[in-house]
PDB file of C-alpha atoms in Angstrom:
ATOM      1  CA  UNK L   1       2.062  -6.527  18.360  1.00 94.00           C
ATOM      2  CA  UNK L   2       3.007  -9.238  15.797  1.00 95.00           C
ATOM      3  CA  UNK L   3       4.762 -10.197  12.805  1.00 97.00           C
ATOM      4  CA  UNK L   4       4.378 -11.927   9.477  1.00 96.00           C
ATOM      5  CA  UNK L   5       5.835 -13.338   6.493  1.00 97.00           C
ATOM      6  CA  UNK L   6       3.594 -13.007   3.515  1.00 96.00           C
ATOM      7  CA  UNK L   7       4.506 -15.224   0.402  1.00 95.00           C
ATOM      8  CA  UNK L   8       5.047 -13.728  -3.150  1.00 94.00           C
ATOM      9  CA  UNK L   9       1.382 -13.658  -4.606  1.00 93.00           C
ATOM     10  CA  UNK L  10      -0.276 -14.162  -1.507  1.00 95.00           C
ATOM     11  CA  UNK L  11      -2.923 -11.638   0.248  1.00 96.00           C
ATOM     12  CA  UNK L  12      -3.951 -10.310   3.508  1.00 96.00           C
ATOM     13  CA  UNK L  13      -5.630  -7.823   5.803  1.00 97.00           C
ATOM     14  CA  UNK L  14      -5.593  -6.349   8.812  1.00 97.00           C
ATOM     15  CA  UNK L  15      -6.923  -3.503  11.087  1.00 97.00           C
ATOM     16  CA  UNK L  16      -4.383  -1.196  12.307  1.00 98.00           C
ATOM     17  CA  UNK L  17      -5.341   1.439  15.373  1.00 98.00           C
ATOM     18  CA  UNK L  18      -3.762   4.704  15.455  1.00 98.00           C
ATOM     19  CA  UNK L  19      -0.517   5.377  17.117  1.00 97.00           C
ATOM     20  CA  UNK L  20       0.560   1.936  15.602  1.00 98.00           C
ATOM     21  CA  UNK L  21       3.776   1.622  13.105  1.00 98.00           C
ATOM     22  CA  UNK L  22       3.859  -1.584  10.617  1.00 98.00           C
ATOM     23  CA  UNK L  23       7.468  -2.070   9.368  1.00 98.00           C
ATOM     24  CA  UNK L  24       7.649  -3.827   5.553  1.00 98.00           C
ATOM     25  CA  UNK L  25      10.537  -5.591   4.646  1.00 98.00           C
ATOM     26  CA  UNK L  26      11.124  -6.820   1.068  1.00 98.00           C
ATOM     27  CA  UNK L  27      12.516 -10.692   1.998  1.00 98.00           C
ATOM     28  CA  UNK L  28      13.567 -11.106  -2.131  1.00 96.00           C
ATOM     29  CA  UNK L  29      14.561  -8.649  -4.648  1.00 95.00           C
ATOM     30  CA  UNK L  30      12.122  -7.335  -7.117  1.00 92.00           C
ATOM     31  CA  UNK L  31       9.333  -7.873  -4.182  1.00 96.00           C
ATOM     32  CA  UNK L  32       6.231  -5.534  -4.486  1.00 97.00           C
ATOM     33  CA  UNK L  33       3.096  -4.955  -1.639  1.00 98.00           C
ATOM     34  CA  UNK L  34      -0.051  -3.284  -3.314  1.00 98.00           C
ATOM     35  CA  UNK L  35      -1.690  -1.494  -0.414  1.00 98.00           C
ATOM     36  CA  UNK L  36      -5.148  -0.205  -0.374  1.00 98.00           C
ATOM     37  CA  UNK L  37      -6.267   1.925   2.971  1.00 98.00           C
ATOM     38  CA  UNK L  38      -9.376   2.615   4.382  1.00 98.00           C
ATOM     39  CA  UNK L  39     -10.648   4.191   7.736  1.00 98.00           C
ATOM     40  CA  UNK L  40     -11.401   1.371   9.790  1.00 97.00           C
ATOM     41  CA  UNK L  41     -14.983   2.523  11.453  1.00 93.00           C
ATOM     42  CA  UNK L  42     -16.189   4.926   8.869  1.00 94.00           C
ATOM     43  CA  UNK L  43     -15.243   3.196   5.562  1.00 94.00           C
ATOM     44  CA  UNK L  44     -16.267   5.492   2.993  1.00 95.00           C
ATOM     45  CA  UNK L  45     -13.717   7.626   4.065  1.00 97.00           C
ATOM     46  CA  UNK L  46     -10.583   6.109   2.249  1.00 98.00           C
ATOM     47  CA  UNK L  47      -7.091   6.382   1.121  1.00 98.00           C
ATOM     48  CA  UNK L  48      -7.142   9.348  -2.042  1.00 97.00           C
ATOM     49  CA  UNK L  49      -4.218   9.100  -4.671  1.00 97.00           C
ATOM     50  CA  UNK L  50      -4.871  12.084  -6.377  1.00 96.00           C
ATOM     51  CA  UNK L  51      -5.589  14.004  -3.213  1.00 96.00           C
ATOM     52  CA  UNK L  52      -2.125  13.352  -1.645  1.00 97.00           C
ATOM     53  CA  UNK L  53      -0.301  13.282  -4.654  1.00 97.00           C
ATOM     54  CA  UNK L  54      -0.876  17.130  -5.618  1.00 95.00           C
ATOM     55  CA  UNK L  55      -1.200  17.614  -2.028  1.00 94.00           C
ATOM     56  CA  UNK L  56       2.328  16.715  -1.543  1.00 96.00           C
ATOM     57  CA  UNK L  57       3.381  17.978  -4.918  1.00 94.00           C
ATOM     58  CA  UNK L  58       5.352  14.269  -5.677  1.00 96.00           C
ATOM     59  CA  UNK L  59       4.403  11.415  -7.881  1.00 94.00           C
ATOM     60  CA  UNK L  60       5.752   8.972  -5.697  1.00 97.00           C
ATOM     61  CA  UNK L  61       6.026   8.485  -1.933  1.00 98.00           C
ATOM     62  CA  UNK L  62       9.297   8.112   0.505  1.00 98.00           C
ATOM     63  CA  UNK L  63      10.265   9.212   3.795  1.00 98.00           C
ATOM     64  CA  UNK L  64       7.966  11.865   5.019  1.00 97.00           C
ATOM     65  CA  UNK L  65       4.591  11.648   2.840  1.00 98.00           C
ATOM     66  CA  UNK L  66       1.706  11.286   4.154  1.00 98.00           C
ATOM     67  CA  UNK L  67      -1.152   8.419   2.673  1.00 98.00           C
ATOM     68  CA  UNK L  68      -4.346  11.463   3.009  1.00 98.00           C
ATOM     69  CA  UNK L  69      -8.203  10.056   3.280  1.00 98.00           C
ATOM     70  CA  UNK L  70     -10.769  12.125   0.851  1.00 96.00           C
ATOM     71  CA  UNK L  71     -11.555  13.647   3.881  1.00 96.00           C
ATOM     72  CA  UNK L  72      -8.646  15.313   3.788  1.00 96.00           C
ATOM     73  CA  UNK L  73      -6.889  13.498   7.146  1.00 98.00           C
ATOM     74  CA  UNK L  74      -3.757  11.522   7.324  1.00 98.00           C
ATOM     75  CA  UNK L  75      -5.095   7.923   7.535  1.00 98.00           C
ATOM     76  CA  UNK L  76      -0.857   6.805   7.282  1.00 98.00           C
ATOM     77  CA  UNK L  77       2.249   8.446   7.542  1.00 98.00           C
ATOM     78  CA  UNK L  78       5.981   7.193   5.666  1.00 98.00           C
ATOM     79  CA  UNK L  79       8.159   7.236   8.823  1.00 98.00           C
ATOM     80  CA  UNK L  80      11.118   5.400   7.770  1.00 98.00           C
ATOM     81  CA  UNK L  81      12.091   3.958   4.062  1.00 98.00           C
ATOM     82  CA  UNK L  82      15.658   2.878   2.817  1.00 98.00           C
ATOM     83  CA  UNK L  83      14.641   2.789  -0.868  1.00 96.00           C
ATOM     84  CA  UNK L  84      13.363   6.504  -2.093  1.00 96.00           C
ATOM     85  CA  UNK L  85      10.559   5.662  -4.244  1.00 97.00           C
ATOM     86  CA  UNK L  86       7.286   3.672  -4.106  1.00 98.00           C
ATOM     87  CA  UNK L  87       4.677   3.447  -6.583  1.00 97.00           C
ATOM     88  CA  UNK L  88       1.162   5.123  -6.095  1.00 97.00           C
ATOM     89  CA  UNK L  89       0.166   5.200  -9.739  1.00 95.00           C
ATOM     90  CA  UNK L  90       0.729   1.495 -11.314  1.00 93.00           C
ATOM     91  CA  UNK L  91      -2.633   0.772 -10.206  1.00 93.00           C
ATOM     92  CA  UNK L  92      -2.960  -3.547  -9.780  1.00 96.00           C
ATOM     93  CA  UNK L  93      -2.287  -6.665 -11.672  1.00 93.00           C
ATOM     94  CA  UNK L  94      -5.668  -8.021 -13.354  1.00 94.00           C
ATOM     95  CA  UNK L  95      -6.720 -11.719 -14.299  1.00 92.00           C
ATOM     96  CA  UNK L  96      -6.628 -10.885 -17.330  1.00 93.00           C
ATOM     97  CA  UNK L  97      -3.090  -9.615 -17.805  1.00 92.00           C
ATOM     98  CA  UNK L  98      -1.623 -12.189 -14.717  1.00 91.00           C
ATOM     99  CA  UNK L  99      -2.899 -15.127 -17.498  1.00 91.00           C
ATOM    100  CA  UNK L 100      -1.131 -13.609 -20.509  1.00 91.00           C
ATOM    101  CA  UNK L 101       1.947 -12.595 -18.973  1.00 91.00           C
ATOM    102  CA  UNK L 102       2.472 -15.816 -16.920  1.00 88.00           C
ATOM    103  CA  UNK L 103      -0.034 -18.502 -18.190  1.00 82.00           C
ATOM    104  CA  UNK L 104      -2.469 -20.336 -16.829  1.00 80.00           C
ATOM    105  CA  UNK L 105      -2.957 -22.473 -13.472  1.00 76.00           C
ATOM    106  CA  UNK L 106      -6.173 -23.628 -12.229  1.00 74.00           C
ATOM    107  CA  UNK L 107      -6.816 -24.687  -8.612  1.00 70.00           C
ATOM    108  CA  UNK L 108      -7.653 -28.290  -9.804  1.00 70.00           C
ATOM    109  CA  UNK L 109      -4.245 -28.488 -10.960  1.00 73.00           C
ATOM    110  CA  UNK L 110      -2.292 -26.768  -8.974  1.00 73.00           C
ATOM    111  CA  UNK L 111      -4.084 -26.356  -5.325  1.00 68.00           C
ATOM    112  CA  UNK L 112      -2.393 -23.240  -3.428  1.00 72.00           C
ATOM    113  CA  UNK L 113       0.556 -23.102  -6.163  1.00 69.00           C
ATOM    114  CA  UNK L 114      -2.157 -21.259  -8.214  1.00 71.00           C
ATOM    115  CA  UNK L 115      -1.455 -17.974  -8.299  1.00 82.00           C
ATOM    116  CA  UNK L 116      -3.902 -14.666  -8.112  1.00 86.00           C
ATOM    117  CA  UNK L 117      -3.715 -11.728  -9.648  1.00 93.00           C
ATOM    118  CA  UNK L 118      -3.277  -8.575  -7.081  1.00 96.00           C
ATOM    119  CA  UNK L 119      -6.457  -6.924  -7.773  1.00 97.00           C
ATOM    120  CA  UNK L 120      -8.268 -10.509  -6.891  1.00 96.00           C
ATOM    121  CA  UNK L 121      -6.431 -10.637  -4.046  1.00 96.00           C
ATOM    122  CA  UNK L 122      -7.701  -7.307  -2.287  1.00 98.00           C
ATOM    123  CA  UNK L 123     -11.455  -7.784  -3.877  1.00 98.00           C
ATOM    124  CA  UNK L 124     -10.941 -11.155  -1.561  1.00 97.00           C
ATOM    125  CA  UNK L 125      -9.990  -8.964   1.451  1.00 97.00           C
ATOM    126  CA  UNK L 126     -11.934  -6.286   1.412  1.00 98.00           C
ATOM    127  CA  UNK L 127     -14.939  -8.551   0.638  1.00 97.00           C
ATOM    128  CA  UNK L 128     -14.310  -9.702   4.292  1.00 97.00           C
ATOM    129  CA  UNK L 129     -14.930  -6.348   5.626  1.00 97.00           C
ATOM    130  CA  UNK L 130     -18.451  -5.753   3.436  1.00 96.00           C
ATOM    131  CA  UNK L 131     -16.457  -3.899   0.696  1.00 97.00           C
ATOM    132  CA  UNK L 132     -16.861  -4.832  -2.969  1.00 97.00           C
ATOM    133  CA  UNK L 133     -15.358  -3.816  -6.225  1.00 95.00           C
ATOM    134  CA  UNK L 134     -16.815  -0.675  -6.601  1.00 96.00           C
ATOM    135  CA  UNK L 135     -15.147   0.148  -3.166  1.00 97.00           C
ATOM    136  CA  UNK L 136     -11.454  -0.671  -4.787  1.00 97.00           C
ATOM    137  CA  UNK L 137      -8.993   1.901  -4.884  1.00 97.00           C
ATOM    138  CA  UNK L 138      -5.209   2.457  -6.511  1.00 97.00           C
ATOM    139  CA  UNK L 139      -3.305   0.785  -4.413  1.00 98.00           C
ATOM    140  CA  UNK L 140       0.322   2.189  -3.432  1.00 98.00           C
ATOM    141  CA  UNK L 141       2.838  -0.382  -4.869  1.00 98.00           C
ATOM    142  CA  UNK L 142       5.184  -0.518  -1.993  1.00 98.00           C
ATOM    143  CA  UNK L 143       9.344  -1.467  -3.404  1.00 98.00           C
ATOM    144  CA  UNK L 144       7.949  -0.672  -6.656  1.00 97.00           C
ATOM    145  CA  UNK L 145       9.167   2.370  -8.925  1.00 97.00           C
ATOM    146  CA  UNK L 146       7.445   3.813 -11.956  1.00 96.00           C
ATOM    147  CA  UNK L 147       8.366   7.041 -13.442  1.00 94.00           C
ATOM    148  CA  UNK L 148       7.251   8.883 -16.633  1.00 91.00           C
ATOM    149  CA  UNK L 149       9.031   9.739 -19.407  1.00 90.00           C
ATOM    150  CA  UNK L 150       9.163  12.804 -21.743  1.00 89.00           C
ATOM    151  CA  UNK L 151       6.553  11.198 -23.918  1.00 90.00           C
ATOM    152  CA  UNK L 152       4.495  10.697 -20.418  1.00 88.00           C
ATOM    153  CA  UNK L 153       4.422   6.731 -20.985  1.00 92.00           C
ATOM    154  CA  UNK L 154       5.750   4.907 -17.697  1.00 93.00           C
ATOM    155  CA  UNK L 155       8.609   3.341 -17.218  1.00 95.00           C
ATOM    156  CA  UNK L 156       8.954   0.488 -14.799  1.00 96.00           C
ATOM    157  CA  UNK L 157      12.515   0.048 -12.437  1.00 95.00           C
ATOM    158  CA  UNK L 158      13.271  -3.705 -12.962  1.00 94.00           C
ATOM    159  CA  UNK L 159      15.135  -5.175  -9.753  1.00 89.00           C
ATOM    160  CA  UNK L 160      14.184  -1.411  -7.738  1.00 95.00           C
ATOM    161  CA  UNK L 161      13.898  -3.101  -4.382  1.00 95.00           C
ATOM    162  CA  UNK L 162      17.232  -5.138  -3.201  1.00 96.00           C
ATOM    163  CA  UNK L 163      16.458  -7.479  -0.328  1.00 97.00           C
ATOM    164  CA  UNK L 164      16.479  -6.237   2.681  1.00 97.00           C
ATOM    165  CA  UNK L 165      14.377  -2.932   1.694  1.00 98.00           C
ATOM    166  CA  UNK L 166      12.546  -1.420   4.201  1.00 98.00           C
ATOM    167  CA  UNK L 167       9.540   0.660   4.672  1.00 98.00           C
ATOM    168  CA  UNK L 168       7.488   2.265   7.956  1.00 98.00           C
ATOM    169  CA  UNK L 169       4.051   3.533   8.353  1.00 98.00           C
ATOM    170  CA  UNK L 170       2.888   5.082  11.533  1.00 98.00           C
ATOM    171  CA  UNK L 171      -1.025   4.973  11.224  1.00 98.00           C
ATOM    172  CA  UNK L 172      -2.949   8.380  12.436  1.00 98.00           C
ATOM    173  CA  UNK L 173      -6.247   7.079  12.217  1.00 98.00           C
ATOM    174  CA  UNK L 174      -7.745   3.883  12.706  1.00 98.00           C
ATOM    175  CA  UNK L 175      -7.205   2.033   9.688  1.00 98.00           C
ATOM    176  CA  UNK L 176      -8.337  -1.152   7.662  1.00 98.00           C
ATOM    177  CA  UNK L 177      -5.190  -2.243   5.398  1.00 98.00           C
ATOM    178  CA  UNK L 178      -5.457  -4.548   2.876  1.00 98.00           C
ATOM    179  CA  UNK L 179      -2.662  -5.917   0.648  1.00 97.00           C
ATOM    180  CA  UNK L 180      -1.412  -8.294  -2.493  1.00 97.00           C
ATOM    181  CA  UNK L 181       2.142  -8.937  -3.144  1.00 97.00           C
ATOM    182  CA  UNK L 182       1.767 -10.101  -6.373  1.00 96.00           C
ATOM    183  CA  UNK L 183       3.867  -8.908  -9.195  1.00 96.00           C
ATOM    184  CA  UNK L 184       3.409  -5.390 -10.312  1.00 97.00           C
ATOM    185  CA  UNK L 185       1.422  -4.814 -13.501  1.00 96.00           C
ATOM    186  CA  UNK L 186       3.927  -2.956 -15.233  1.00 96.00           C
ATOM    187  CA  UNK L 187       6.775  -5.594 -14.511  1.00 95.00           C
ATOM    188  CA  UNK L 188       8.003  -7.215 -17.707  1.00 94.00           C
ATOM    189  CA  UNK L 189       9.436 -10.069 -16.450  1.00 92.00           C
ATOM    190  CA  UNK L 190       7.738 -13.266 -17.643  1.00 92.00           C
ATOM    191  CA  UNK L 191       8.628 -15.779 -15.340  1.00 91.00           C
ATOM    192  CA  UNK L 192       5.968 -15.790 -12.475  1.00 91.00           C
ATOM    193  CA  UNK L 193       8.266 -15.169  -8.886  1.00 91.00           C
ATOM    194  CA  UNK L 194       7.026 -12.461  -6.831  1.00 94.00           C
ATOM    195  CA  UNK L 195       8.788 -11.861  -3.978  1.00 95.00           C
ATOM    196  CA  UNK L 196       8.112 -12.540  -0.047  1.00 96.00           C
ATOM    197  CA  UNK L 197       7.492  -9.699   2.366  1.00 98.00           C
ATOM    198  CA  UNK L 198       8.271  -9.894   6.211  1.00 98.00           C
ATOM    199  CA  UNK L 199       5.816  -7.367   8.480  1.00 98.00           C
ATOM    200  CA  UNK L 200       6.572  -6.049  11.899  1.00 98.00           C
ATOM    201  CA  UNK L 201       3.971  -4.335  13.954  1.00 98.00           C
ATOM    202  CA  UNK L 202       3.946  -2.303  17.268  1.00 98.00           C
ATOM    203  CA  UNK L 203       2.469   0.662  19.288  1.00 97.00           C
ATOM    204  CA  UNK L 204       4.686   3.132  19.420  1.00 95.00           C
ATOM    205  CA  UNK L 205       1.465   6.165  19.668  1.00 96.00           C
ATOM    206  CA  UNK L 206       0.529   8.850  17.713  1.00 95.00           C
ATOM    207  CA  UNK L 207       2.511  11.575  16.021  1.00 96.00           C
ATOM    208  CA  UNK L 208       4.447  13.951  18.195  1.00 96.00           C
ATOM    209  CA  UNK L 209       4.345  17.332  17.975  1.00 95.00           C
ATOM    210  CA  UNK L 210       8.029  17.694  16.518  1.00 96.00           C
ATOM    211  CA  UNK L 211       6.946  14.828  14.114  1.00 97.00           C
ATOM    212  CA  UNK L 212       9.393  15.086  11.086  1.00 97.00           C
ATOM    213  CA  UNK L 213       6.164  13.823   9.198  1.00 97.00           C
ATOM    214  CA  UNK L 214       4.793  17.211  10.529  1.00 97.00           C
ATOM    215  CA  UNK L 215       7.419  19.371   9.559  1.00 96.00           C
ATOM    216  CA  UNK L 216       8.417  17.423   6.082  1.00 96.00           C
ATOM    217  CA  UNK L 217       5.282  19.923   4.181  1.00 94.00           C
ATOM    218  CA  UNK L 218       2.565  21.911   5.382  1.00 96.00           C
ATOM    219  CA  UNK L 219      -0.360  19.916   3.679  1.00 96.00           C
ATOM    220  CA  UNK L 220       1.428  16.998   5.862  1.00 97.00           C
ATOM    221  CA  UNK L 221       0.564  19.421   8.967  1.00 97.00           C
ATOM    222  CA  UNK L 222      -2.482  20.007   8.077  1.00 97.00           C
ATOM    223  CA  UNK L 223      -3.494  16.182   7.149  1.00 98.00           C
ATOM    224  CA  UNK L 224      -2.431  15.210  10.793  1.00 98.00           C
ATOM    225  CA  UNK L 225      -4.196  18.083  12.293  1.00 98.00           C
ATOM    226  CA  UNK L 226      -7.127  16.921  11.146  1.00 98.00           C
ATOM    227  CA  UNK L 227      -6.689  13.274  12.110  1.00 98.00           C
ATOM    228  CA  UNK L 228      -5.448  14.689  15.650  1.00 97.00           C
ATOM    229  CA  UNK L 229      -9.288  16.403  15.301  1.00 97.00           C
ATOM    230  CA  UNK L 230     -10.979  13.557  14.749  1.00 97.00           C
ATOM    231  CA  UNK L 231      -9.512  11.729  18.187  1.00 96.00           C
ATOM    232  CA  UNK L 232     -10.286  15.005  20.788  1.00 94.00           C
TER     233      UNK L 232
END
C-alpha cells in the first residue's frame, strides 16, 4: 500500500482498514514508536491497556498478543516481532520532562530541528481526526522494554532495540493509528537522538481461521471473534 520513513521525534497518522498488516522497522538502535489506536468509524471505541493486559495475562506484548478495544474486540493483532518485548505501560514523554531532560529549543530558533515531546505529538494527530486530550490513551511503546522490579519501580532496557528490529500488526478492525517516535519517558539518556523508524504497509486480509494469533490464548479467540462479528 505504501511505505515511510519517520524521523526520530517526528509524528504521524494514518487510517488502517482491516485485513491490512503495517510492518515497523527500528532504522537506529535505541528507536521507540508510541502508538495510540482507535476504531476508525466509531471512535469512542479505543485501544484498552488494562483490558488486554490481564486479558492476556502479560505485561508486555510480542508475537501473538492481541491490541483489544474496550469493547472487548481485537482492533490489532502482533503477527511477527524479532525483539520479545514492547512497552504498553511507560505511558508518553511530556513537555515538561522533554525540556528538563534535553533542554530547551524554540521554533524561532531552531525551525523543524525543534523537537516535541511524544505526548504533543499524538494530541497534534489525533486533533486532526476531532479527538482532544481527554481522548488520549497509553500508548504501546513499540522497541521499548520496561520491566518491574521486586520493589515494583520500573526499570528501563537501555539500547533494547538493535537496528534492524522488526515488528507486524495485522489490523482486525478498521483502525485510526496515531504515533510519536520520540524518546521514551523512562529513557535516561540525556543527549536528545531518537531514533528513525521505516513503515511498510499492505493488504494481506483478515485473520484466518488457523490464525496463530487465534490459537496463541483464548481471550485472543475471543477478541477476534468479536471483531469477525462486527464485519458479518
Amino acid at each position: 500500500m505504501w511505505s515511510e520513513i519517520v524521523p526520530g521525534g517526528g509524528h504521524w497518522s494514518y487510517v488502517m482498514p482491516r485485513g491490512s498488516r503495517l510492518r515497523l522497522v527500528a532504522l537506529d538502535a535505541g528507536a521507540n514508536l508510541s502508538m495510540v489506536l482507535y476504531h476508525a468509524r466509531e471512535k469512542l471505541e479505543r485501544y484498552n491497556m488494562p483490558d488486554s493486559l490481564k486479558a492476556q495475562h502479560t505485561a508486555h506484548y510480542t508475537r501473538g498478543h492481541v491490541l483489544m478495544s474496550d469493547m472487548g474486540r481485537a482492533l490489532a493483532s502482533i503477527t511477527e516481532d524479532s525483539l520479545g518485548w514492547h512497552d504498553p505501560m511507560g505511558a508518553l514523554l511530556d513537555a515538561e520532562r522533554l525540556h528538563a531532560q534535553y533542554g530547551d529549543r524554540s521554533f524561532h530558533t531552531h525551525r523543524n530541528a525543534m523537537y516535541r515531546s511524544g505526548k504533543d505529538g499524538l494530541l497534534i494527530e489525533i486533533g486532526k481526526y476531532g479527538l482532544s486530550k481527554r481522548d488520549l490513551i497509553a500508548p504501546v511503546n513499540f522497541f521499548s522494554k520496561v520491566s518491574v522490579d521486586a520493589d515494583g519501580r520500573f526499570q528501563f532496557a537501555p539500547g533494547h532495540a538493535a537496528a534492524g528490529a522488526m515488528v507486524e500488526l495485522r489490523f482486525d478492525m478498521d483502525t485510526l493509528i496515531a504515533f510519536s517516535t520520540a524518546p521514551h519517558p523512562l529513557d535516561p539518556s540525556k543527549t536528545y537522538a531518537p531514533g528513525k523508524v521505516g513503515l511498510a504497509a499492505w493488504k494481506s486480509g483478515p485473520a484466518l481461521p488457523d490464525d496463530f494469533n487465534r490459537a496463541f490464548r483464548p481471550e485472543c479467540a475471543r477478541a477476534l471473534h468479536n471483531a469477525d462479528m462486527y464485519y458479518l
